[in-house]
C-alpha positions as protocol buffer text, in pm:
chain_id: "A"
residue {
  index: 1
  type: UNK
  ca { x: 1417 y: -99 z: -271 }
}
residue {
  index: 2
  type: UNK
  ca { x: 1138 y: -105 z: -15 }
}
residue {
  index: 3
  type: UNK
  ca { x: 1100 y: -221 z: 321 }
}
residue {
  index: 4
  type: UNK
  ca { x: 794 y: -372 z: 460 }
}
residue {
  index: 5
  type: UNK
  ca { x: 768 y: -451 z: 833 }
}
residue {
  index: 6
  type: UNK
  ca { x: 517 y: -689 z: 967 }
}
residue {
  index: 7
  type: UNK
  ca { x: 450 y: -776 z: 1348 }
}
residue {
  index: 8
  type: UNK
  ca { x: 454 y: -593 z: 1665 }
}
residue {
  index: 9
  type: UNK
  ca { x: 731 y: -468 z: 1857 }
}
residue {
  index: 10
  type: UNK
  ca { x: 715 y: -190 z: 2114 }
}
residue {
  index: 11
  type: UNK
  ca { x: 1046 y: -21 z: 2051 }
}
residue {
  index: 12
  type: UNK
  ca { x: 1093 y: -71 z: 1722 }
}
residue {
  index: 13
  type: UNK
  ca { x: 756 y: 74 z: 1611 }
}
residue {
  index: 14
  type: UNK
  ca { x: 814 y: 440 z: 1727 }
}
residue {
  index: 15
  type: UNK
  ca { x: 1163 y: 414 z: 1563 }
}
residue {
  index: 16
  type: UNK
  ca { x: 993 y: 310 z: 1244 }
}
residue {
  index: 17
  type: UNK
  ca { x: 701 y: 492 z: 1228 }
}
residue {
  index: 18
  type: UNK
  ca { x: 986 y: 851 z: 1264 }
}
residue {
  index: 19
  type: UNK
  ca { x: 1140 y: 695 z: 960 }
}
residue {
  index: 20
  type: UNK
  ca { x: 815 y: 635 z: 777 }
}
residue {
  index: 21
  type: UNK
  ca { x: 811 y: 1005 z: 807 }
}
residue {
  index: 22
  type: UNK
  ca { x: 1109 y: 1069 z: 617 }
}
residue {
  index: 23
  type: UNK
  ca { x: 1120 y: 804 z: 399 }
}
residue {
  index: 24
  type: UNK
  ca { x: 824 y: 681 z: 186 }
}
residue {
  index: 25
  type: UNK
  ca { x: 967 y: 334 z: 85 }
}
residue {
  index: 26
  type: UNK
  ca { x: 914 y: 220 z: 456 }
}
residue {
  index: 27
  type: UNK
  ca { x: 589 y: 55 z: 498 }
}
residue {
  index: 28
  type: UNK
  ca { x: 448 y: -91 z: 845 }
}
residue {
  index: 29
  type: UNK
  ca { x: 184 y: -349 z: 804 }
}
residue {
  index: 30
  type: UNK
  ca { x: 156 y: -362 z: 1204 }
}
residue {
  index: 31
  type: UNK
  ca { x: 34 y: -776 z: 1298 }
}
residue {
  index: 32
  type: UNK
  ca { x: -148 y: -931 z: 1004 }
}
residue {
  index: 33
  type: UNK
  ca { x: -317 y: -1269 z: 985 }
}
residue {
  index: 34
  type: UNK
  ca { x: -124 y: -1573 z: 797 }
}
residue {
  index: 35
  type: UNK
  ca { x: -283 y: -1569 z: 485 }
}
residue {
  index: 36
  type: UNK
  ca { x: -202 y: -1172 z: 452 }
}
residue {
  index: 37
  type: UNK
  ca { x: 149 y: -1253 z: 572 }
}
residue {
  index: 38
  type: UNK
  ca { x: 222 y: -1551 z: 342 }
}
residue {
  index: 39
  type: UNK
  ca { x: 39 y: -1314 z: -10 }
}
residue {
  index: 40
  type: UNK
  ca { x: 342 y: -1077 z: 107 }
}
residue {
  index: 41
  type: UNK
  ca { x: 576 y: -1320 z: 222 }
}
residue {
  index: 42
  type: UNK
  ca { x: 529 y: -1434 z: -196 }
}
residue {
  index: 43
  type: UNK
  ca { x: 508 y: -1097 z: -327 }
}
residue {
  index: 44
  type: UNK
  ca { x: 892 y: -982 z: -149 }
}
residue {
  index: 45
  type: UNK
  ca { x: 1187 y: -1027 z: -354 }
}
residue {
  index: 46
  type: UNK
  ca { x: 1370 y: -1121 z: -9 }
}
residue {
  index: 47
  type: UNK
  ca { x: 1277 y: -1179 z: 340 }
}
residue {
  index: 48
  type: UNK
  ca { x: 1487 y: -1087 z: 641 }
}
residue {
  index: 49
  type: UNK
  ca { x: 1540 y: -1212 z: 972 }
}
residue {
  index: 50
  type: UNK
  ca { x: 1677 y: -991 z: 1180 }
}
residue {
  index: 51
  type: UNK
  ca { x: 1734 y: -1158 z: 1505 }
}
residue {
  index: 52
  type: UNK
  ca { x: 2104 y: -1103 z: 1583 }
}
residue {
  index: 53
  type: UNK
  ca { x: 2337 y: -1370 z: 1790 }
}
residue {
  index: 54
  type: UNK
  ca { x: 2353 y: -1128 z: 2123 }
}
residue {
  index: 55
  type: UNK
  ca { x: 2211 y: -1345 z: 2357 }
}
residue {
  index: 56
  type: UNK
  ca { x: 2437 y: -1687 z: 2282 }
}
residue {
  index: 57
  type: UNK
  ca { x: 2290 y: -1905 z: 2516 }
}
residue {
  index: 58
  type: UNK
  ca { x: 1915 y: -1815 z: 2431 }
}
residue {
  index: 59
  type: UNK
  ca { x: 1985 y: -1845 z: 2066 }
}
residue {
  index: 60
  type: UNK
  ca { x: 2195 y: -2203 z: 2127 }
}
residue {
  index: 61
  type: UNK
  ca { x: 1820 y: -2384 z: 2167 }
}
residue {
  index: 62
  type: UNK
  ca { x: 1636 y: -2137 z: 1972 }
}
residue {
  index: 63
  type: UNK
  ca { x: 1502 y: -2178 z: 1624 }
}
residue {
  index: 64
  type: UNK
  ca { x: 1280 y: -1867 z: 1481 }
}
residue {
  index: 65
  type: UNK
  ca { x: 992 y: -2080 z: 1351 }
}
residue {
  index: 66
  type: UNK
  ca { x: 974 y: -1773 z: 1086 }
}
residue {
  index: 67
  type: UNK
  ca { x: 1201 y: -1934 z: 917 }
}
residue {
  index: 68
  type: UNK
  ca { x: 1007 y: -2208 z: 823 }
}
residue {
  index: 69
  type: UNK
  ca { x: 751 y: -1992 z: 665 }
}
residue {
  index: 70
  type: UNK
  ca { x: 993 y: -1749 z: 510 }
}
residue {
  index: 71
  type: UNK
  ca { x: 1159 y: -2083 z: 347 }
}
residue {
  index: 72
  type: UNK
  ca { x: 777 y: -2251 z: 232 }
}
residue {
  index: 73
  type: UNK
  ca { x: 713 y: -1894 z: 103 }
}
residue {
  index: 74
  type: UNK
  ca { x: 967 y: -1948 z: -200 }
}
residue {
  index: 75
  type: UNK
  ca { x: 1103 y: -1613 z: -138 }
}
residue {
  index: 76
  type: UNK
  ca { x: 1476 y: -1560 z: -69 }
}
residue {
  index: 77
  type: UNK
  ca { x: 1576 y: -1507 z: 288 }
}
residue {
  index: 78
  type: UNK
  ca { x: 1889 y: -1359 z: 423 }
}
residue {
  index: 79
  type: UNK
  ca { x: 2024 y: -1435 z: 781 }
}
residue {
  index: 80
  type: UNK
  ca { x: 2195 y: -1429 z: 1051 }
}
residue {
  index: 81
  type: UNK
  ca { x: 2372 y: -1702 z: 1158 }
}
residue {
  index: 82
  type: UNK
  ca { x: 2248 y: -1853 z: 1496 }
}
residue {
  index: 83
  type: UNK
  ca { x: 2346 y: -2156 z: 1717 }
}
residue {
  index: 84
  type: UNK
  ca { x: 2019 y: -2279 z: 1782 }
}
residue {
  index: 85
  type: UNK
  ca { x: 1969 y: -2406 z: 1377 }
}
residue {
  index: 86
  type: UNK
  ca { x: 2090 y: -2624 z: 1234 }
}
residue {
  index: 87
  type: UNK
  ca { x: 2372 y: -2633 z: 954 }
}
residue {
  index: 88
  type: UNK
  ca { x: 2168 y: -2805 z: 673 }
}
residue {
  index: 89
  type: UNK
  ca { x: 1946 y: -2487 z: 656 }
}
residue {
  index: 90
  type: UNK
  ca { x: 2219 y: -2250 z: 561 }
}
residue {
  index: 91
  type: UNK
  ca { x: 2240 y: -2329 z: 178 }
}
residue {
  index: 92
  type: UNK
  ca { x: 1929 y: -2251 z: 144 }
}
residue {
  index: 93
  type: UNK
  ca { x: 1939 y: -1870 z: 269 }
}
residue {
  index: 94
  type: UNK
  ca { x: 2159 y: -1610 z: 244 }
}
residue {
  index: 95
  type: UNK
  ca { x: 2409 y: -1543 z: 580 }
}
residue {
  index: 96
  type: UNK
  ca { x: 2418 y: -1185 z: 678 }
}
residue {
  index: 97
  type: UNK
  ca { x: 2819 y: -1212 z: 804 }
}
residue {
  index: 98
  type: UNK
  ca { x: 2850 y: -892 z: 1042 }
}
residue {
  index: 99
  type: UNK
  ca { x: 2577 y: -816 z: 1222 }
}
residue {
  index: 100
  type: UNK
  ca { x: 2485 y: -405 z: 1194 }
}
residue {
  index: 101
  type: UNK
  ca { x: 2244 y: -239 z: 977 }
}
residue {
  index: 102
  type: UNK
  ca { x: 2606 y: -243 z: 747 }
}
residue {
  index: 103
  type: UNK
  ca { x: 2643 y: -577 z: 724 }
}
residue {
  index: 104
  type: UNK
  ca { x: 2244 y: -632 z: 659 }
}
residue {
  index: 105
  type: UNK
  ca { x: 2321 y: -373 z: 332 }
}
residue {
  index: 106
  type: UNK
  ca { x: 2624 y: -570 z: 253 }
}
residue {
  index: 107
  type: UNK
  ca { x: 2401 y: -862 z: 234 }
}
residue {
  index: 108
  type: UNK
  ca { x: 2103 y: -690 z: 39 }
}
residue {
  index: 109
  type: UNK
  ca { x: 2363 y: -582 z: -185 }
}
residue {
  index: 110
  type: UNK
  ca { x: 2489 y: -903 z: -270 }
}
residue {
  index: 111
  type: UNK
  ca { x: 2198 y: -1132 z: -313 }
}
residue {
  index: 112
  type: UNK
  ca { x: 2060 y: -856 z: -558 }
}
residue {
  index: 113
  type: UNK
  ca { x: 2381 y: -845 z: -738 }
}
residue {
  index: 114
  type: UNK
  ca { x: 2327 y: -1172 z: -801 }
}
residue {
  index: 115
  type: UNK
  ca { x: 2163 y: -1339 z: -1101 }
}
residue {
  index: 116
  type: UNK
  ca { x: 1750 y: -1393 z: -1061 }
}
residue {
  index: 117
  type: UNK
  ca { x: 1773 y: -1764 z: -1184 }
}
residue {
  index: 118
  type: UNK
  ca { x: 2031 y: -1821 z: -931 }
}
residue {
  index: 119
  type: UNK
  ca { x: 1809 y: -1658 z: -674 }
}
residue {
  index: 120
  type: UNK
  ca { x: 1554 y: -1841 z: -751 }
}
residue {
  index: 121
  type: UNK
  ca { x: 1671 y: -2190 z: -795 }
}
residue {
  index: 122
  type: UNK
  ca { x: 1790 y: -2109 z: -436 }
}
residue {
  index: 123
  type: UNK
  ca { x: 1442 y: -1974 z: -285 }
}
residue {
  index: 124
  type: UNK
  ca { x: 1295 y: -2258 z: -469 }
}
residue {
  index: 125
  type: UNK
  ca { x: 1544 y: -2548 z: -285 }
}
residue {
  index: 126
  type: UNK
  ca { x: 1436 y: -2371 z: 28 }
}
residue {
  index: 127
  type: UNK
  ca { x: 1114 y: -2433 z: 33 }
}
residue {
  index: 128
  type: UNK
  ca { x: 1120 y: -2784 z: -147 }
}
residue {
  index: 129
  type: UNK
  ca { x: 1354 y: -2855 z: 172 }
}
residue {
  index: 130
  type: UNK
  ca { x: 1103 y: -2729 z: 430 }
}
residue {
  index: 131
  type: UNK
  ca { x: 802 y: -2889 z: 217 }
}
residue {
  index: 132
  type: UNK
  ca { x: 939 y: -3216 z: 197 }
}
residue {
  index: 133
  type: UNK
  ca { x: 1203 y: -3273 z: 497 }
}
residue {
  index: 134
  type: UNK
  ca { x: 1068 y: -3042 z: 780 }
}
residue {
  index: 135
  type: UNK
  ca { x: 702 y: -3142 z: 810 }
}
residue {
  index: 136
  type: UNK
  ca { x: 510 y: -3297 z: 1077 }
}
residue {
  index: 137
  type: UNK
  ca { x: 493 y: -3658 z: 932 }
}
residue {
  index: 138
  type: UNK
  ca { x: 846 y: -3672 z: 804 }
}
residue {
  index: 139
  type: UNK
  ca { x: 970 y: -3545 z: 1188 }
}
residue {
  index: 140
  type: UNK
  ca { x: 756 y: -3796 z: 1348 }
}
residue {
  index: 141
  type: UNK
  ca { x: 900 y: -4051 z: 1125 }
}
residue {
  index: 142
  type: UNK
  ca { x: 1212 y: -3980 z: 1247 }
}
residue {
  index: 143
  type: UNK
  ca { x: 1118 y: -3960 z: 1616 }
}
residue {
  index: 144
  type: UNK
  ca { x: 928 y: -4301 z: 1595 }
}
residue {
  index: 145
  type: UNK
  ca { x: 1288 y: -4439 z: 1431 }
}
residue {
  index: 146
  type: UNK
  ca { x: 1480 y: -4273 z: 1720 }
}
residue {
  index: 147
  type: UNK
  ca { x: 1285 y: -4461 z: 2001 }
}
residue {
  index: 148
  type: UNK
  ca { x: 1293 y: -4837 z: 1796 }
}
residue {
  index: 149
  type: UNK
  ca { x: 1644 y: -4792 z: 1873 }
}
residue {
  index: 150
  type: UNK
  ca { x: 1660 y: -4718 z: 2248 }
}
């Protein structure tokens, strides 16, 4: 396995660039534009969002709009579990169940135990979801709906 990192993050970068050092599978791409994110995004065999359920009542009205993209990007994505989205997303990812860097192996572990066709039935759901559900028309259908019926 390899790890690519994308984006920019103060504290994290030193850390990563001491364990590009000693390990040659870590890559950091650094902050990339969307059309190089989304050809890598495609390329991965699974996506990961890191952002762990600390801070409860930030992450009860916060949804990582990275997950939107990871999802549209076909890829499979594996997950914490947060407040802030909602449930109908969750069959479409893969739930990282205890957050550490243990729990995130666990995880890896599992979804590549896991047959491809399986794995990719389930990337492809995820972004047919997101595709045809989560865009801008469809959600302004449904706001439009919402306020007929105040």
């Amino acid at each position: 396995l390899r790890l690519w990192v994308c984006g920019q993050g103060k504290e994290g970068k030193v850390i990563l660039e001491e364990r590009m050092k000693l390990d040659n599978r870590i890559k950091y791409f650094g902050v990339l534009n969307k059309d190089e994110i989304f050809k890598i995004q495609r390329s991965a065999d699974l996506l990961i969002n890191p952002r762990p359920n600390g801070n409860k009542n930030f992450n009860r009205y916060s949804f990582p709009s990275k997950l939107m993209e990871y999802f549209a990007s076909g890829t499979p994505v594996a997950m914490f579990k947060l407040p802030g989205i909602p449930e109908e997303y969750y069959e479409h990812c893969y739930i990282i169940e205890n957050e550490s860097s243990e729990g995130i192996a666990q995880t890896i572990n599992s979804v590549f135990s896991e047959d491809i066709e399986k794995r990719i039935t389930k990337s492809l759901n995820a972004r047919q979801f997101i595709l045809k559900y989560k865009n801008a028309s469809f959600q302004t259908k449904k706001v439009l709906k919402m306020i007929k019926h105040l």
